[in-house]
PDB file of C-alpha atoms in Angstrom:
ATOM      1  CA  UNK A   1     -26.598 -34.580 -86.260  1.00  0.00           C
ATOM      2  CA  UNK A   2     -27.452 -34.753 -82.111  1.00  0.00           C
ATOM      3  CA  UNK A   3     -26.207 -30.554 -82.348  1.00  0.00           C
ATOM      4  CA  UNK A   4     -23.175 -29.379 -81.322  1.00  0.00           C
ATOM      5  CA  UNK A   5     -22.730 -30.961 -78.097  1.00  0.00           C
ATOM      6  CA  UNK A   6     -22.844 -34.174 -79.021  1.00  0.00           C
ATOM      7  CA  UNK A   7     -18.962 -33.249 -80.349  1.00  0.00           C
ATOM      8  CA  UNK A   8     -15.684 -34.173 -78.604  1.00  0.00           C
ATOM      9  CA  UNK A   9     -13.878 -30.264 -77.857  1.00  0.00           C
ATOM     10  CA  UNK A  10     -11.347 -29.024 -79.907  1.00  0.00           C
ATOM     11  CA  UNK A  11      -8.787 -27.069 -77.914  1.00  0.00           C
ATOM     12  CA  UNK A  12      -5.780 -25.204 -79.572  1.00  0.00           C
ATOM     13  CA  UNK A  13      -3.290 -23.958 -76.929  1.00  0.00           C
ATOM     14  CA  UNK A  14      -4.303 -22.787 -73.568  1.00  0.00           C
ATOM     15  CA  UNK A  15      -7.123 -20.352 -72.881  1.00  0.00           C
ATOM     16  CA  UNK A  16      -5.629 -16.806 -73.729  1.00  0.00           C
ATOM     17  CA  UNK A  17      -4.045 -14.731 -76.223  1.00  0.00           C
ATOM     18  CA  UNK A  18      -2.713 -17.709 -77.907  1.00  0.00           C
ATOM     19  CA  UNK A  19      -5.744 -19.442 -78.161  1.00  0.00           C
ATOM     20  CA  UNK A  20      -7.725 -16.238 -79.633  1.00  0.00           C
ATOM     21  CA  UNK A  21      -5.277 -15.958 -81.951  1.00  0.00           C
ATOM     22  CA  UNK A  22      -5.296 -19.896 -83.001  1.00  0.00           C
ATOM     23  CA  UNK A  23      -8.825 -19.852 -82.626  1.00  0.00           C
ATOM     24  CA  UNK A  24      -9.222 -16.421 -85.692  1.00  0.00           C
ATOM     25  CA  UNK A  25      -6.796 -18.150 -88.048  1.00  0.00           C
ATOM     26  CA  UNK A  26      -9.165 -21.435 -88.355  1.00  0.00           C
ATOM     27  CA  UNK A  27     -12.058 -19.224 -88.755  1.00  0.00           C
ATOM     28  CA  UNK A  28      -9.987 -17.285 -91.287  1.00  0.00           C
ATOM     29  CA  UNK A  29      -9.030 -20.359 -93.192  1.00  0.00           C
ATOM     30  CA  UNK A  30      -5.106 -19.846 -92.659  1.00  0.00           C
ATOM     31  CA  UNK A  31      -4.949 -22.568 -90.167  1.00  0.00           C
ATOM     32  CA  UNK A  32      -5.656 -25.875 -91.471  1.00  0.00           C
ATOM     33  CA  UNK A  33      -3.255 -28.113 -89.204  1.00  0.00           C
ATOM     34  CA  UNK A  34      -1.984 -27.994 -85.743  1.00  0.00           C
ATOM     35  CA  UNK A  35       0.541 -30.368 -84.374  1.00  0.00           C
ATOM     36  CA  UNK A  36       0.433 -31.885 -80.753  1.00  0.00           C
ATOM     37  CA  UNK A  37       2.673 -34.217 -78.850  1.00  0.00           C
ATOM     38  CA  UNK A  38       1.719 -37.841 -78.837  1.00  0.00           C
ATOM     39  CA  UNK A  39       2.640 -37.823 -75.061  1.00  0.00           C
ATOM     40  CA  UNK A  40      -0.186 -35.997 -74.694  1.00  0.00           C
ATOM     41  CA  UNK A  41      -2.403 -38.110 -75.676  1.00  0.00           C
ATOM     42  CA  UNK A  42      -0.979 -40.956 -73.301  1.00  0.00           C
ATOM     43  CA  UNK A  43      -1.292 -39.279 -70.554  1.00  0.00           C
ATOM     44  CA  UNK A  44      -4.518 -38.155 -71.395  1.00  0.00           C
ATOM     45  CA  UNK A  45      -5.041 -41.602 -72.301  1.00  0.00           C
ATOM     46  CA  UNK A  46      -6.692 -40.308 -75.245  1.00  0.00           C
ATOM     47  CA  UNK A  47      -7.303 -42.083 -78.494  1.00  0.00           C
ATOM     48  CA  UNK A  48      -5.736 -40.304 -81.918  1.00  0.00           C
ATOM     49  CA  UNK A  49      -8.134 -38.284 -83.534  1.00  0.00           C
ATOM     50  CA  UNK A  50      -9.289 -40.005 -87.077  1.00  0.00           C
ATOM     51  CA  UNK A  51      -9.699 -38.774 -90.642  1.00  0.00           C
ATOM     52  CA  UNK A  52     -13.849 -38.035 -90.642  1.00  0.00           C
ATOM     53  CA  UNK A  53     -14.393 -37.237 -87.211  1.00  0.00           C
ATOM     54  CA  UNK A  54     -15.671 -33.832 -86.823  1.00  0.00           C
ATOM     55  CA  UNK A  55     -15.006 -31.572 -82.961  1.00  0.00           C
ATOM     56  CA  UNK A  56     -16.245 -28.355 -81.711  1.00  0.00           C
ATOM     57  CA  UNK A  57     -13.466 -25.507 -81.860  1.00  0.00           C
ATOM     58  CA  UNK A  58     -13.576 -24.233 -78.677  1.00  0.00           C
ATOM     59  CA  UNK A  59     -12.651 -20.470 -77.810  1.00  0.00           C
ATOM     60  CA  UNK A  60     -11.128 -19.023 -74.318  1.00  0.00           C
ATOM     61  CA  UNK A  61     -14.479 -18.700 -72.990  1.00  0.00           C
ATOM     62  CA  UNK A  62     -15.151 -22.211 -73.130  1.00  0.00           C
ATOM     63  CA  UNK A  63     -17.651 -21.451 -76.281  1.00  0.00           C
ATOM     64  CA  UNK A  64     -18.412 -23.933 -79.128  1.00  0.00           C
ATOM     65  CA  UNK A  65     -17.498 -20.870 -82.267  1.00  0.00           C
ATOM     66  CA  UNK A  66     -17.155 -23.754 -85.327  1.00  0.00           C
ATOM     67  CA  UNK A  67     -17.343 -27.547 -86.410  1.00  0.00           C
ATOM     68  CA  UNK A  68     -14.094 -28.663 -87.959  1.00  0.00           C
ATOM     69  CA  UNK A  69     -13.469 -31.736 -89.289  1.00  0.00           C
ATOM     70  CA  UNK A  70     -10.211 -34.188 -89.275  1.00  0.00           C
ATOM     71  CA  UNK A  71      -9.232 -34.967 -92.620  1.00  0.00           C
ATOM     72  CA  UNK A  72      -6.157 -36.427 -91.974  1.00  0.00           C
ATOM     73  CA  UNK A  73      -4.261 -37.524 -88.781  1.00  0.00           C
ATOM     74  CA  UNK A  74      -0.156 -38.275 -89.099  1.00  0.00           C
ATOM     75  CA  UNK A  75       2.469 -39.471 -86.435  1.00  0.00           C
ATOM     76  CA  UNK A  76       5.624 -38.465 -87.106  1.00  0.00           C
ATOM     77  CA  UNK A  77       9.348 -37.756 -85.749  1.00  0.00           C
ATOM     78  CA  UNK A  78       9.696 -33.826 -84.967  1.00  0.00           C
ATOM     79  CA  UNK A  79      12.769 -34.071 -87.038  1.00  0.00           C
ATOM     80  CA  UNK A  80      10.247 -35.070 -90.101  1.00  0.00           C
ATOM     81  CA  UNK A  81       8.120 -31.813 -90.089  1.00  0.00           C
ATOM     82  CA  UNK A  82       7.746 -29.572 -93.341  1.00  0.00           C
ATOM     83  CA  UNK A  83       7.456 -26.458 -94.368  1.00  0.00           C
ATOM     84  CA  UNK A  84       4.196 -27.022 -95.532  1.00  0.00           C
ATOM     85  CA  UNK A  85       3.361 -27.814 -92.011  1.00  0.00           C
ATOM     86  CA  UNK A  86       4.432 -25.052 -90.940  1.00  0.00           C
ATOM     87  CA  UNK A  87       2.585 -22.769 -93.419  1.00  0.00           C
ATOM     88  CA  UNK A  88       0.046 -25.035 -92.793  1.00  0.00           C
ATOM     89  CA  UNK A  89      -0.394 -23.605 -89.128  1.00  0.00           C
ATOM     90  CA  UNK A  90      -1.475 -20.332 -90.039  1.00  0.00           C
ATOM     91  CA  UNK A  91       0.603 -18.537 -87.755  1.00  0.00           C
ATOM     92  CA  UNK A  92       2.900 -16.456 -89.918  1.00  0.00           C
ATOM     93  CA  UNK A  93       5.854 -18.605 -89.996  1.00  0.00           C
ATOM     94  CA  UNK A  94       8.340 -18.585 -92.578  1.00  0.00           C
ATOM     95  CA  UNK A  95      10.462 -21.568 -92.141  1.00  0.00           C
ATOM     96  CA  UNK A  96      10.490 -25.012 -89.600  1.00  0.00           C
ATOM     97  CA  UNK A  97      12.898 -23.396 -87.663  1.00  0.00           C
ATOM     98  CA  UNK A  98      10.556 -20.537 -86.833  1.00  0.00           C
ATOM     99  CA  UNK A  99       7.551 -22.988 -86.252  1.00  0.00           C
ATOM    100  CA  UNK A 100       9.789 -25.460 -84.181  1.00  0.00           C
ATOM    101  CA  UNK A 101      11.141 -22.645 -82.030  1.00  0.00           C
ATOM    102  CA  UNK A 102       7.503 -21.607 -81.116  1.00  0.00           C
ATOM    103  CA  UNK A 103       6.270 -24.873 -80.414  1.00  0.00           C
ATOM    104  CA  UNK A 104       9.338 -25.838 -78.381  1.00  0.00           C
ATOM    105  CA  UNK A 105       8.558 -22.783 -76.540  1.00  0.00           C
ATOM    106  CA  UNK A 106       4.976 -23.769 -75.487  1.00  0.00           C
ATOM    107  CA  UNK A 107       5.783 -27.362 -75.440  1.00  0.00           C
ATOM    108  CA  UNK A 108       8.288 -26.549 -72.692  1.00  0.00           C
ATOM    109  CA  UNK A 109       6.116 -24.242 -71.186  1.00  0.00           C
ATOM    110  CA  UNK A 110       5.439 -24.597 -67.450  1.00  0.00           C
ATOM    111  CA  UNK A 111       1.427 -25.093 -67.905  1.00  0.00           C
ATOM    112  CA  UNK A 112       2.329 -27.801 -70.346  1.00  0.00           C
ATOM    113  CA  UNK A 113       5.144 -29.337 -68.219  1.00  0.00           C
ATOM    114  CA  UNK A 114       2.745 -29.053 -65.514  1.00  0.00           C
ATOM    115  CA  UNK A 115       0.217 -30.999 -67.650  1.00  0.00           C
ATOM    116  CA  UNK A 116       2.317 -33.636 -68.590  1.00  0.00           C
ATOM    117  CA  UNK A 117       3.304 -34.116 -65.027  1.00  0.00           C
ATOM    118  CA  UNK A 118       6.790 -33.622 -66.301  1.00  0.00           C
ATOM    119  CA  UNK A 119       8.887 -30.317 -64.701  1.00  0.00           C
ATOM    120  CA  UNK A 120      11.661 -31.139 -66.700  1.00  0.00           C
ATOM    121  CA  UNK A 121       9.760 -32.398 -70.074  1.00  0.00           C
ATOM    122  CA  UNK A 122      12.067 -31.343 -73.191  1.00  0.00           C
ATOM    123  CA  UNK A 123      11.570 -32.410 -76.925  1.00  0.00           C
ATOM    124  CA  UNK A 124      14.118 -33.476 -79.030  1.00  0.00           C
ATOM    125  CA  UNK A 125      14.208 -34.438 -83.195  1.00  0.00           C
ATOM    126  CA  UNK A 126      12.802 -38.052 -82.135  1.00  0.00           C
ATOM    127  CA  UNK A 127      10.133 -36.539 -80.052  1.00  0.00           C
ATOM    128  CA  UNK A 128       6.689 -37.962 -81.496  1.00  0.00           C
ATOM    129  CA  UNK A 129       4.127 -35.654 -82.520  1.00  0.00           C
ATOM    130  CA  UNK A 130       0.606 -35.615 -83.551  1.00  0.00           C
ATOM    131  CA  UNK A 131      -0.639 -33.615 -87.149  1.00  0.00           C
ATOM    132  CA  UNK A 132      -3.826 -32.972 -87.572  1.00  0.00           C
ATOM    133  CA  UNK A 133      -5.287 -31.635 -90.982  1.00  0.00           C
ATOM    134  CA  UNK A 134      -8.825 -30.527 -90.677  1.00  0.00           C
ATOM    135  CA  UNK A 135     -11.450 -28.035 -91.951  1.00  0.00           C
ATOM    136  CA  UNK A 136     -14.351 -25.768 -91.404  1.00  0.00           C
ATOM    137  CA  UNK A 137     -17.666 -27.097 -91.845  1.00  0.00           C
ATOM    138  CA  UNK A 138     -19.607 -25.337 -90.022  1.00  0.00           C
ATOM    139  CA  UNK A 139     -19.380 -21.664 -88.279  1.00  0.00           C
ATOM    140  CA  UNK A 140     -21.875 -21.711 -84.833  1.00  0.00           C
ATOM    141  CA  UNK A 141     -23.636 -18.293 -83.879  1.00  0.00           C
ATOM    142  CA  UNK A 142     -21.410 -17.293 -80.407  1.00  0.00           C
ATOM    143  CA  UNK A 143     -23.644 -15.398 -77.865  1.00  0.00           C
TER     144      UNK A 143
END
């Protein structure tokens, strides 16, 4: 291992309240997936993360706090997520509806829309999106 900053970032959310709060339940071990849209990635033109590969978690002060690592990457419909997703986030919610209804809400927030390059961006059930599984495999000293 080259040491931490030989990693690609991982970034959950925007810096913020959000984040810190995204950021605790991976350290806690209640988050274990997080779901993205695959537009973002084009525009980003970003490759799809893969099973194996292993990212810096990155906290709202730009600091490296933990190594997670994908274990497994899955494109799918909106219309298609589960439950388990959703439990999977680690953000307290209790049903898809809940977890869609938060995600729609950031997803059509306007930093996102602004990021997309899209004012009007909406998702819909066909809407692609990104789930990523991963884990913590390594906790970094912050500070």
């Amino acid at each position: 291992m080259t040491g931490p900053h030989a990693l690609k970032p991982f970034l959950l959310a925007f810096p913020g309240p959000l984040r810190d709060q995204l950021v605790a339940a991976v350290l806690s071990g209640e988050k274990t997936a997080t779901t993205g849209l695959l537009v973002e990635y084009e525009v980003e033109n970003e490759e799809l993360p893969e099973a194996g590969e292993r990212s810096a978690l990155i906290d709202s002060d730009g600091r490296e706090v933990a190594v997670v690592e994908i274990t497994e990457v899955q494109v799918l419909p909106l219309a298609e997520a589960d439950l388990r997703l959703a439990l999977d986030e680690g953000e307290g919610f209790r049903s898809v509806a809940e977890w869609r209804e938060a995600h729609e809400r950031f997803w059509h927030s306007e930093e996102m829309r602004e990021g997309l390059g899209n004012p009007g961006f909406v998702v819909d059930d066909g809407t692609m999106v990104v789930v990523e599984r991963f884990r913590v495999v390594e906790r970094l000293q912050v500070g």
